[in-house]
């Protein structure tokens, strides 16, 4: 049958054709009704739930301004975002306040909610899936004062979202950060890079000038955001930045136009490295990579200008491997010998035994519990072992298992291991015990413990040979402001002055004049709600006191 005759055949059955047309119309009407029903159901839902809070927050505090930017949650993120109408920002200058706004109450700038003052009402509505970024500037600020902000999204009712807590200290760190890396440059300035900000890993870096007492954000950024990485000053004055973690989004790239493409967010353990040049203020990603991605590792400059990178983990598994970076050809070489145990959260301290350069690697943890062992890296033979190589077993035993502890080498050749966390990672606790290694004899001993057990504290060696131990987390999961002064030569521990801010995972550096700079850190012991700090403060041994940078 020809096509023409086929048409005649179809048109010759008018009853059947009308039935087919009616059926098609019915399908269209049913589809429209279903869509309308879904819309009606959305509209009829009891509107008592607040929308999602702001996301992807960025906070920068300059000397006279605080900039806050964030993304509006989209309608695709949640059903309850369908009627977002805007954002409310509150601020307090005394302390973070847990009070929240009352549902259905509309606020205006200047209203007070317990300790908080409403400082901004910003109208903004989401689109279906486009990301819209909002920026707000607070110009009513003073240097050295710490401002606590809360950002709420609100809807038509209004219902208010859970708040997002922020803090900023104009004149201190420009960007809040914890788990960052920090190093003293050849000219005495302090270089800080990366770390964890508000809900995101950071690619920013800043430099503290002790003479001016100010922080300056670098124009260039890291090639990869990274946290729990290391930064090591090379012999030529440049800085090697290695490894760490970065949360990334993996999208199914097989079909960019496929709306159902899989999107997966995961934490990547980085094997990459980059070099910062202080002369140019720029970062260069190098071609050479480590054999594995690692974070929570340690790194140390060796006498020949190479860098030893040891241990760490991939987020779960602890590594017993190490590799050496050579700055002449920007390459990594795996150390053939392995540590007897994989470890992360350990300490690394270098010293000379007679004329031999050695590195003491102590404690740390597996993926389950803290370790009571220590090993030495021998630079000449490029291997790991005991202090006394004639002993058969490969590692020295410590009196206490410990991880996330502090460690320092005193002028008389004693390495002190201070505090830390001991036991299973899910059920252990903090200790104040101090263990000493006499590097001239290889003997271990104990001394008077800390008054307050703590882990994740920062420490620094003072000019008088004592060790300043500051902050950390206590056994009650409280973040500490207390400090203690440890003097191994006198077997004494004395109370030091309290810091102005409770912090752990902060970084400390010894300035050229002997003062101690502490930067950033985490102000919350809740692992699901970190609170990166923007504050910096300086300890002065002469006055035995801490001062916020800059002074209010």
Short mmCIF file of C-alpha atoms in Angstrom, two decimals:
data_model
loop_
_atom_site.label_atom_id
_atom_site.label_comp_id
_atom_site.label_asym_id
_atom_site.label_seq_id
_atom_site.Cartn_x
_atom_site.Cartn_y
_atom_site.Cartn_z
CA UNK A 1 0.00 0.00 0.00
CA UNK A 2 1.35 3.38 -1.01
CA UNK A 3 1.66 6.21 1.54
CA UNK A 4 -1.24 7.96 -0.18
CA UNK A 5 -3.43 4.90 0.11
CA UNK A 6 -2.31 4.46 3.76
CA UNK A 7 -3.68 7.94 4.50
CA UNK A 8 -6.94 7.12 2.84
CA UNK A 9 -7.09 3.95 4.91
CA UNK A 10 -6.68 5.88 8.19
CA UNK A 11 -9.07 8.66 7.31
CA UNK A 12 -11.62 6.14 6.27
CA UNK A 13 -12.13 5.19 9.94
CA UNK A 14 -13.54 8.40 11.50
CA UNK A 15 -14.72 6.74 14.72
CA UNK A 16 -11.31 5.29 15.48
CA UNK A 17 -9.56 8.58 14.78
CA UNK A 18 -11.86 10.48 17.14
CA UNK A 19 -11.12 7.94 19.88
CA UNK A 20 -7.38 8.37 19.40
CA UNK A 21 -7.64 12.17 19.54
CA UNK A 22 -9.80 12.01 22.66
CA UNK A 23 -7.29 9.69 24.32
CA UNK A 24 -4.41 12.08 23.58
CA UNK A 25 -6.33 15.04 24.98
CA UNK A 26 -7.08 13.02 28.13
CA UNK A 27 -3.36 12.28 28.64
CA UNK A 28 -2.52 16.00 28.33
CA UNK A 29 -5.23 16.99 30.81
CA UNK A 30 -4.14 14.34 33.31
CA UNK A 31 -0.52 15.53 33.11
CA UNK A 32 -1.58 19.14 33.68
CA UNK A 33 -3.79 18.10 36.57
CA UNK A 34 -0.94 16.18 38.19
CA UNK A 35 1.38 19.17 37.87
CA UNK A 36 -1.28 21.47 39.28
CA UNK A 37 -1.94 19.00 42.06
CA UNK A 38 1.77 18.95 42.95
CA UNK A 39 1.80 22.76 42.98
CA UNK A 40 -1.33 22.81 45.08
CA UNK A 41 0.18 20.30 47.48
CA UNK A 42 3.29 22.51 47.82
CA UNK A 43 1.13 25.55 48.43
CA UNK A 44 -1.03 23.71 50.94
CA UNK A 45 1.90 22.46 53.05
CA UNK A 46 1.86 23.98 56.51
CA UNK A 47 4.44 26.75 56.25
CA UNK A 48 6.09 26.37 59.63
CA UNK A 49 9.56 25.39 58.49
CA UNK A 50 12.25 27.96 57.90
CA UNK A 51 14.29 27.89 54.70
CA UNK A 52 17.86 26.67 54.54
CA UNK A 53 20.58 28.99 55.86
CA UNK A 54 23.06 30.87 53.70
CA UNK A 55 25.88 28.80 52.23
CA UNK A 56 29.42 29.21 50.89
CA UNK A 57 30.14 32.05 53.28
CA UNK A 58 33.23 34.21 52.91
CA UNK A 59 34.30 36.65 55.63
CA UNK A 60 37.10 39.19 55.32
CA UNK A 61 37.96 41.75 57.98
CA UNK A 62 40.04 44.75 56.97
CA UNK A 63 41.15 47.46 59.36
CA UNK A 64 37.94 49.47 59.00
CA UNK A 65 35.45 47.13 57.30
CA UNK A 66 34.06 43.62 57.45
CA UNK A 67 32.93 42.02 54.18
CA UNK A 68 30.54 39.05 54.26
CA UNK A 69 29.33 37.27 51.14
CA UNK A 70 27.19 34.16 50.69
CA UNK A 71 25.08 32.22 48.22
CA UNK A 72 21.28 32.15 48.32
CA UNK A 73 19.95 28.60 48.79
CA UNK A 74 18.13 27.59 45.59
CA UNK A 75 14.64 26.15 45.24
CA UNK A 76 16.29 22.94 44.09
CA UNK A 77 18.11 22.62 47.42
CA UNK A 78 14.93 22.24 49.45
CA UNK A 79 11.15 22.51 49.16
CA UNK A 80 11.18 25.04 52.00
CA UNK A 81 13.31 27.47 49.98
CA UNK A 82 10.41 28.17 47.61
CA UNK A 83 9.35 31.35 49.41
CA UNK A 84 12.65 32.80 50.69
CA UNK A 85 12.28 36.55 50.90
CA UNK A 86 15.65 37.62 52.22
CA UNK A 87 18.29 37.56 54.95
CA UNK A 88 18.69 39.12 58.39
CA UNK A 89 22.07 39.76 60.01
CA UNK A 90 22.53 40.31 63.74
CA UNK A 91 25.68 41.35 65.55
CA UNK A 92 27.02 41.39 69.08
CA UNK A 93 30.36 42.71 70.30
CA UNK A 94 30.54 40.96 73.66
CA UNK A 95 30.06 37.25 73.04
CA UNK A 96 28.20 34.85 70.78
CA UNK A 97 24.50 34.80 71.71
CA UNK A 98 22.29 31.71 71.36
CA UNK A 99 18.97 33.61 71.24
CA UNK A 100 17.05 33.36 67.94
CA UNK A 101 14.36 35.58 66.39
CA UNK A 102 10.68 34.87 67.05
CA UNK A 103 8.69 33.22 64.29
CA UNK A 104 6.21 35.53 62.47
CA UNK A 105 7.87 38.64 63.91
CA UNK A 106 9.31 41.05 61.38
CA UNK A 107 12.41 42.93 62.44
CA UNK A 108 14.02 46.14 61.26
CA UNK A 109 17.57 47.42 61.53
CA UNK A 110 18.22 48.50 65.10
CA UNK A 111 15.93 45.95 66.77
CA UNK A 112 17.52 44.01 69.65
CA UNK A 113 17.24 40.24 70.16
CA UNK A 114 18.68 39.54 73.58
CA UNK A 115 22.36 40.61 73.19
CA UNK A 116 22.16 40.94 69.40
CA UNK A 117 21.39 43.99 67.33
CA UNK A 118 19.85 43.64 63.89
CA UNK A 119 22.34 45.32 61.55
CA UNK A 120 20.97 44.37 58.12
CA UNK A 121 17.77 43.26 56.39
CA UNK A 122 18.47 42.22 52.80
CA UNK A 123 15.64 41.31 50.46
CA UNK A 124 16.50 38.55 48.00
CA UNK A 125 14.62 35.68 46.39
CA UNK A 126 16.09 32.45 45.03
CA UNK A 127 15.87 31.22 41.48
CA UNK A 128 15.23 27.60 40.61
CA UNK A 129 18.86 26.58 40.29
CA UNK A 130 21.10 29.61 39.57
CA UNK A 131 23.60 30.55 42.28
CA UNK A 132 23.20 34.15 43.41
CA UNK A 133 25.92 35.72 45.57
CA UNK A 134 25.13 38.52 48.02
CA UNK A 135 27.75 40.78 49.58
CA UNK A 136 27.21 42.95 52.65
CA UNK A 137 29.69 45.37 54.23
CA UNK A 138 29.81 46.40 57.88
CA UNK A 139 31.58 49.74 58.15
CA UNK A 140 30.67 50.44 61.77
CA UNK A 141 33.65 48.58 63.24
CA UNK A 142 36.76 49.26 65.30
CA UNK A 143 40.23 47.73 65.13
CA UNK A 144 40.85 44.91 67.56
CA UNK A 145 37.20 44.44 68.50
CA UNK A 146 35.71 41.02 67.77
CA UNK A 147 32.24 41.01 66.22
CA UNK A 148 29.96 37.99 66.34
CA UNK A 149 27.47 37.78 63.48
CA UNK A 150 24.52 35.51 62.82
CA UNK A 151 22.91 35.27 59.38
CA UNK A 152 19.34 34.01 58.99
CA UNK A 153 17.39 33.44 55.81
CA UNK A 154 13.64 34.08 56.20
CA UNK A 155 10.46 33.45 54.23
CA UNK A 156 7.09 35.12 53.72
CA UNK A 157 5.62 34.20 57.15
CA UNK A 158 8.38 34.92 58.29
CA UNK A 159 9.96 31.64 59.40
CA UNK A 160 13.66 31.93 60.17
CA UNK A 161 16.36 29.43 59.24
CA UNK A 162 18.94 28.01 61.58
CA UNK A 163 21.58 30.73 61.97
CA UNK A 164 25.06 30.65 60.52
CA UNK A 165 27.57 31.90 63.08
CA UNK A 166 30.47 34.10 61.95
CA UNK A 167 33.10 36.19 63.66
CA UNK A 168 35.54 38.84 62.50
CA UNK A 169 38.22 40.96 64.16
CA UNK A 170 39.23 43.99 62.08
CA UNK A 171 43.00 44.34 62.14
CA UNK A 172 43.70 40.71 63.04
CA UNK A 173 43.49 37.90 60.48
CA UNK A 174 41.76 39.07 57.34
CA UNK A 175 40.08 35.69 56.90
CA UNK A 176 39.10 33.35 59.77
CA UNK A 177 41.00 30.08 59.52
CA UNK A 178 41.83 26.92 61.45
CA UNK A 179 44.02 23.91 60.60
CA UNK A 180 46.15 26.25 58.49
CA UNK A 181 49.92 26.29 57.96
CA UNK A 182 52.27 28.99 59.19
CA UNK A 183 55.98 29.72 58.82
CA UNK A 184 58.46 32.51 59.63
CA UNK A 185 59.99 34.00 56.48
CA UNK A 186 63.66 35.01 56.23
CA UNK A 187 62.78 38.68 56.73
CA UNK A 188 60.91 37.96 59.98
CA UNK A 189 57.39 38.25 58.59
CA UNK A 190 54.89 35.47 59.24
CA UNK A 191 53.28 33.63 56.31
CA UNK A 192 49.88 31.92 56.77
CA UNK A 193 48.10 29.89 54.10
CA UNK A 194 45.04 27.72 53.55
CA UNK A 195 43.11 26.06 56.35
CA UNK A 196 39.42 25.66 56.99
CA UNK A 197 37.12 28.68 56.80
CA UNK A 198 33.35 28.81 57.22
CA UNK A 199 32.20 25.59 55.58
CA UNK A 200 34.98 25.51 52.98
CA UNK A 201 38.66 24.89 52.53
CA UNK A 202 40.64 28.07 51.87
CA UNK A 203 42.97 29.00 49.03
CA UNK A 204 43.87 32.38 50.52
CA UNK A 205 47.10 33.43 52.20
CA UNK A 206 48.16 36.42 54.27
CA UNK A 207 51.32 37.82 55.82
CA UNK A 208 51.80 39.38 59.26
CA UNK A 209 54.31 42.21 59.54
CA UNK A 210 55.58 42.39 63.16
CA UNK A 211 56.94 45.91 62.70
CA UNK A 212 53.61 47.30 61.47
CA UNK A 213 51.53 44.91 63.59
CA UNK A 214 49.19 44.23 60.65
CA UNK A 215 48.04 41.40 58.39
CA UNK A 216 47.90 41.79 54.61
CA UNK A 217 46.02 39.47 52.25
CA UNK A 218 48.04 38.31 49.26
CA UNK A 219 46.62 39.02 45.81
CA UNK A 220 47.64 35.59 44.53
CA UNK A 221 46.06 32.43 45.93
CA UNK A 222 46.97 28.78 46.37
CA UNK A 223 46.40 26.69 43.26
CA UNK A 224 44.29 24.32 45.38
CA UNK A 225 42.32 25.07 48.52
CA UNK A 226 43.82 22.89 51.23
CA UNK A 227 43.61 22.20 54.95
CA UNK A 228 45.76 20.04 57.28
CA UNK A 229 48.72 20.59 54.95
CA UNK A 230 52.30 21.60 55.75
CA UNK A 231 54.44 24.64 54.91
CA UNK A 232 58.23 24.42 55.08
CA UNK A 233 60.75 27.24 54.62
CA UNK A 234 63.37 26.22 52.05
CA UNK A 235 67.00 27.32 52.17
CA UNK A 236 66.48 29.85 49.37
CA UNK A 237 63.68 31.61 51.30
CA UNK A 238 60.77 30.13 49.35
CA UNK A 239 58.04 28.06 51.03
CA UNK A 240 57.07 24.49 50.10
CA UNK A 241 53.35 23.73 50.63
CA UNK A 242 52.44 20.06 50.52
CA UNK A 243 49.32 17.86 50.62
CA UNK A 244 46.23 18.38 52.77
CA UNK A 245 42.53 17.91 52.08
CA UNK A 246 40.05 19.66 49.81
CA UNK A 247 36.32 19.04 49.46
CA UNK A 248 35.45 18.83 45.79
CA UNK A 249 32.36 18.28 43.66
CA UNK A 250 32.55 15.53 41.08
CA UNK A 251 30.00 15.91 38.29
CA UNK A 252 29.20 13.29 35.72
CA UNK A 253 30.93 14.75 32.66
CA UNK A 254 29.66 12.23 30.10
CA UNK A 255 26.88 14.59 29.07
CA UNK A 256 27.06 18.19 30.24
CA UNK A 257 23.47 18.75 29.09
CA UNK A 258 22.11 15.85 31.12
CA UNK A 259 20.08 17.36 33.96
CA UNK A 260 20.18 14.03 35.78
CA UNK A 261 23.98 13.89 35.82
CA UNK A 262 25.36 12.57 39.09
CA UNK A 263 26.85 15.13 41.47
CA UNK A 264 29.02 13.80 44.27
CA UNK A 265 30.78 15.82 46.97
CA UNK A 266 33.74 14.18 48.63
CA UNK A 267 37.00 15.07 50.36
CA UNK A 268 40.07 14.64 48.19
CA UNK A 269 43.41 13.88 49.81
CA UNK A 270 45.97 15.95 47.91
CA UNK A 271 49.25 14.65 46.54
CA UNK A 272 50.07 17.99 44.94
CA UNK A 273 52.56 20.60 46.11
CA UNK A 274 53.23 24.24 45.33
CA UNK A 275 55.88 26.82 46.11
CA UNK A 276 55.34 30.33 47.42
CA UNK A 277 57.91 32.97 46.47
CA UNK A 278 57.95 35.88 48.97
CA UNK A 279 59.81 38.10 46.50
CA UNK A 280 56.99 37.97 43.95
CA UNK A 281 54.09 37.09 46.26
CA UNK A 282 53.03 34.27 43.91
CA UNK A 283 52.26 30.56 44.13
CA UNK A 284 53.49 28.01 41.58
CA UNK A 285 52.00 24.53 41.33
CA UNK A 286 54.81 22.10 40.63
CA UNK A 287 54.60 19.11 38.30
CA UNK A 288 56.06 16.70 40.83
CA UNK A 289 53.62 14.97 43.16
CA UNK A 290 53.88 12.72 46.19
CA UNK A 291 53.40 9.00 45.68
CA UNK A 292 50.14 9.25 47.67
CA UNK A 293 47.86 12.03 48.78
CA UNK A 294 48.40 12.75 52.46
CA UNK A 295 47.13 15.10 55.15
CA UNK A 296 47.84 15.35 58.91
CA UNK A 297 51.48 14.59 57.99
CA UNK A 298 54.66 16.33 59.11
CA UNK A 299 57.45 17.93 57.08
CA UNK A 300 60.94 19.11 57.99
CA UNK A 301 63.92 20.70 56.23
CA UNK A 302 67.01 18.45 56.04
CA UNK A 303 70.63 19.71 56.14
CA UNK A 304 71.09 19.29 52.39
CA UNK A 305 68.10 21.51 51.60
CA UNK A 306 65.68 18.68 50.83
CA UNK A 307 62.48 18.16 52.82
CA UNK A 308 61.29 15.01 54.60
CA UNK A 309 57.52 14.42 54.52
CA UNK A 310 56.43 11.61 56.84
CA UNK A 311 53.27 9.76 57.82
CA UNK A 312 49.83 11.28 57.56
CA UNK A 313 46.65 9.68 56.29
CA UNK A 314 44.12 9.69 53.47
CA UNK A 315 41.27 10.58 55.82
CA UNK A 316 41.07 7.00 57.12
CA UNK A 317 44.25 4.96 56.73
CA UNK A 318 47.49 5.95 58.44
CA UNK A 319 50.69 5.89 56.36
CA UNK A 320 54.00 4.39 57.48
CA UNK A 321 55.73 5.79 54.41
CA UNK A 322 57.79 8.91 53.85
CA UNK A 323 59.18 10.80 50.87
CA UNK A 324 61.79 13.44 50.23
CA UNK A 325 61.28 16.58 48.16
CA UNK A 326 64.25 17.93 46.21
CA UNK A 327 63.91 21.67 45.40
CA UNK A 328 66.59 21.50 42.70
CA UNK A 329 64.44 19.45 40.32
CA UNK A 330 61.08 19.81 42.13
CA UNK A 331 60.75 16.03 42.55
CA UNK A 332 59.56 13.63 45.24
CA UNK A 333 61.42 10.39 46.02
CA UNK A 334 59.94 7.68 48.23
CA UNK A 335 62.09 6.68 51.21
CA UNK A 336 62.78 2.97 50.75
CA UNK A 337 62.64 2.20 54.46
CA UNK A 338 59.26 2.34 56.19
CA UNK A 339 58.27 3.27 59.72
CA UNK A 340 57.22 0.25 61.77
CA UNK A 341 53.75 1.76 62.22
CA UNK A 342 51.55 4.05 60.18
CA UNK A 343 50.81 7.28 62.04
CA UNK A 344 49.22 10.72 61.77
CA UNK A 345 48.84 13.45 64.38
CA UNK A 346 52.43 12.73 65.47
CA UNK A 347 55.20 15.17 66.34
CA UNK A 348 58.49 15.68 64.49
CA UNK A 349 61.51 17.27 66.19
CA UNK A 350 65.03 17.56 64.74
CA UNK A 351 68.33 17.55 66.64
CA UNK A 352 72.00 16.66 66.27
CA UNK A 353 73.44 13.59 67.98
CA UNK A 354 77.11 14.55 68.03
CA UNK A 355 77.47 15.48 64.33
CA UNK A 356 74.64 13.29 63.06
CA UNK A 357 71.35 14.93 62.10
CA UNK A 358 68.35 13.00 63.34
CA UNK A 359 64.59 13.51 63.50
CA UNK A 360 62.51 12.23 66.41
CA UNK A 361 59.03 11.12 65.31
CA UNK A 362 56.80 10.40 68.31
CA UNK A 363 53.30 9.16 69.01
CA UNK A 364 50.46 9.86 66.64
CA UNK A 365 47.58 7.53 65.90
CA UNK A 366 46.43 4.78 63.64
CA UNK A 367 42.88 4.99 62.34
CA UNK A 368 41.75 3.50 65.69
CA UNK A 369 43.92 4.57 68.61
CA UNK A 370 46.91 6.56 69.78
CA UNK A 371 50.44 5.11 69.63
CA UNK A 372 52.94 4.56 72.44
CA UNK A 373 55.94 4.33 70.14
CA UNK A 374 58.54 6.60 68.59
CA UNK A 375 61.08 6.27 65.81
CA UNK A 376 64.10 8.19 64.58
CA UNK A 377 64.89 9.16 61.00
CA UNK A 378 68.62 8.96 60.32
CA UNK A 379 69.59 11.50 57.69
CA UNK A 380 72.89 9.86 56.67
CA UNK A 381 71.45 6.36 56.14
CA UNK A 382 67.97 7.56 55.06
CA UNK A 383 66.15 5.05 57.26
CA UNK A 384 64.03 4.73 60.40
CA UNK A 385 64.92 2.96 63.64
CA UNK A 386 65.66 3.20 67.33
CA UNK A 387 67.96 5.67 69.01
CA UNK A 388 70.37 2.78 69.55
CA UNK A 389 70.61 0.92 66.21
CA UNK A 390 72.10 -2.17 67.92
CA UNK A 391 68.70 -2.98 69.48
CA UNK A 392 66.72 -5.42 67.34
CA UNK A 393 63.24 -3.88 67.46
CA UNK A 394 62.58 -0.86 65.28
CA UNK A 395 60.90 1.64 67.63
CA UNK A 396 61.34 3.03 71.11
CA UNK A 397 58.47 2.57 73.52
CA UNK A 398 56.92 5.66 75.15
CA UNK A 399 55.49 5.62 78.64
CA UNK A 400 52.24 7.11 77.31
CA UNK A 401 50.43 6.67 74.04
CA UNK A 402 49.60 10.10 72.71
CA UNK A 403 48.48 11.94 69.60
CA UNK A 404 47.85 15.62 68.83
CA UNK A 405 50.36 16.51 71.53
CA UNK A 406 52.89 19.35 71.71
CA UNK A 407 56.64 18.87 71.33
CA UNK A 408 59.68 21.14 71.67
CA UNK A 409 63.48 20.91 71.87
CA UNK A 410 65.13 22.85 74.69
CA UNK A 411 68.60 24.50 74.41
CA UNK A 412 70.16 21.75 76.54
CA UNK A 413 69.09 19.02 74.12
CA UNK A 414 65.92 17.73 75.78
CA UNK A 415 62.79 17.01 73.72
CA UNK A 416 59.55 17.37 75.68
CA UNK A 417 56.36 15.57 74.62
CA UNK A 418 53.51 17.43 76.29
CA UNK A 419 49.89 16.40 76.82
CA UNK A 420 47.84 15.06 73.95
CA UNK A 421 45.06 12.55 73.47
CA UNK A 422 45.45 8.93 74.58
CA UNK A 423 43.53 5.72 73.96
CA UNK A 424 40.95 4.69 71.35
CA UNK A 425 39.98 7.62 69.15
CA UNK A 426 36.30 7.05 69.99
CA UNK A 427 36.69 6.63 73.76
CA UNK A 428 40.03 8.03 74.90
CA UNK A 429 40.83 11.19 76.81
CA UNK A 430 43.29 14.04 77.22
CA UNK A 431 46.39 13.79 79.38
CA UNK A 432 48.71 16.30 81.00
CA UNK A 433 51.68 13.94 81.31
CA UNK A 434 55.06 15.15 80.03
CA UNK A 435 57.75 12.79 78.79
CA UNK A 436 61.33 13.86 78.13
CA UNK A 437 63.98 12.50 75.76
CA UNK A 438 67.58 13.38 76.55
CA UNK A 439 69.09 13.51 73.06
CA UNK A 440 72.64 13.19 74.40
CA UNK A 441 71.96 9.80 76.03
CA UNK A 442 68.76 8.54 74.42
CA UNK A 443 67.14 8.14 77.85
CA UNK A 444 63.43 8.77 78.46
CA UNK A 445 62.05 10.18 81.71
CA UNK A 446 58.94 11.83 83.12
CA UNK A 447 58.49 15.21 84.77
CA UNK A 448 55.78 17.13 86.60
CA UNK A 449 52.59 17.00 84.47
CA UNK A 450 50.47 19.87 83.22
CA UNK A 451 47.86 21.16 85.61
CA UNK A 452 45.19 20.96 82.87
CA UNK A 453 45.14 17.90 80.57
CA UNK A 454 44.90 19.11 76.97
CA UNK A 455 45.34 18.10 73.35
CA UNK A 456 45.65 20.12 70.14
CA UNK A 457 47.39 22.93 72.01
CA UNK A 458 50.09 25.11 70.50
CA UNK A 459 53.52 25.56 72.01
CA UNK A 460 56.65 27.63 71.53
CA UNK A 461 60.14 27.73 73.03
CA UNK A 462 60.94 30.89 74.98
CA UNK A 463 64.38 32.52 75.21
CA UNK A 464 64.83 31.31 78.81
CA UNK A 465 64.49 27.66 77.73
CA UNK A 466 60.98 27.17 79.05
CA UNK A 467 58.10 26.07 76.84
CA UNK A 468 54.83 27.97 76.51
CA UNK A 469 51.83 25.63 76.11
CA UNK A 470 48.64 27.46 75.13
CA UNK A 471 44.99 26.60 74.56
CA UNK A 472 43.79 23.23 73.32
CA UNK A 473 40.86 21.01 74.27
CA UNK A 474 40.32 19.76 77.81
CA UNK A 475 38.76 16.52 79.05
CA UNK A 476 35.35 18.13 79.32
CA UNK A 477 35.50 19.03 75.61
CA UNK A 478 35.94 22.66 76.60
CA UNK A 479 38.14 24.83 74.42
CA UNK A 480 40.80 26.36 76.67
CA UNK A 481 42.16 29.86 77.14
CA UNK A 482 44.62 28.75 79.82
CA UNK A 483 48.38 28.53 79.30
CA UNK A 484 51.19 26.85 81.20
CA UNK A 485 54.96 27.33 81.28
CA UNK A 486 56.97 24.09 81.26
CA UNK A 487 60.60 24.14 82.42
CA UNK A 488 62.17 20.68 81.96
CA UNK A 489 65.50 21.75 83.51
CA UNK A 490 63.77 22.66 86.79
CA UNK A 491 61.08 19.96 86.56
CA UNK A 492 58.46 22.66 87.02
CA UNK A 493 55.13 23.64 85.47
CA UNK A 494 53.67 27.04 86.33
CA UNK A 495 50.44 28.75 85.40
CA UNK A 496 50.71 31.26 82.57
CA UNK A 497 48.43 34.15 81.65
CA UNK A 498 45.17 33.27 79.90
CA UNK A 499 44.75 34.05 76.23
CA UNK A 500 42.02 36.47 75.24
CA UNK A 501 40.30 33.79 73.15
CA UNK A 502 39.78 30.06 73.65
CA UNK A 503 41.35 28.21 70.72
CA UNK A 504 42.80 24.90 69.56
CA UNK A 505 44.46 23.88 66.29
CA UNK A 506 45.95 27.40 66.29
CA UNK A 507 49.41 28.16 64.92
CA UNK A 508 52.25 29.84 66.82
CA UNK A 509 55.49 31.45 65.65
CA UNK A 510 58.39 32.98 67.53
CA UNK A 511 59.01 36.56 66.40
CA UNK A 512 62.52 37.99 66.07
CA UNK A 513 62.16 39.84 69.38
CA UNK A 514 61.19 36.66 71.28
CA UNK A 515 57.46 37.32 71.48
CA UNK A 516 55.02 34.60 70.43
CA UNK A 517 52.32 35.12 67.80
CA UNK A 518 49.24 32.84 67.95
CA UNK A 519 46.84 32.93 65.00
CA UNK A 520 43.40 31.56 64.21
CA UNK A 521 42.39 28.12 65.34
CA UNK A 522 39.05 26.56 66.19
CA UNK A 523 36.76 27.97 68.85
CA UNK A 524 34.30 25.05 68.92
CA UNK A 525 34.86 21.49 70.13
CA UNK A 526 31.84 20.29 68.12
CA UNK A 527 33.36 18.33 65.19
CA UNK A 528 30.24 18.98 63.09
CA UNK A 529 30.23 22.75 63.66
CA UNK A 530 33.79 24.14 63.59
CA UNK A 531 34.23 27.80 64.42
CA UNK A 532 37.33 29.17 62.65
CA UNK A 533 38.75 32.19 64.44
CA UNK A 534 39.88 35.48 62.92
CA UNK A 535 41.73 36.59 66.04
CA UNK A 536 45.46 36.82 66.58
CA UNK A 537 47.28 37.65 69.80
CA UNK A 538 50.85 38.04 70.98
CA UNK A 539 52.45 36.73 74.16
CA UNK A 540 55.14 38.96 75.66
CA UNK A 541 57.55 37.12 78.01
CA UNK A 542 58.70 40.40 79.55
CA UNK A 543 55.19 41.36 80.71
CA UNK A 544 53.89 37.76 80.88
CA UNK A 545 50.69 38.79 79.11
CA UNK A 546 48.70 38.33 75.89
CA UNK A 547 47.64 41.24 73.70
CA UNK A 548 45.12 41.11 70.86
CA UNK A 549 46.46 42.14 67.45
CA UNK A 550 45.90 45.02 67.12
CA UNK A 551 45.07 46.43 70.54
CA UNK A 552 41.45 47.71 70.73
#
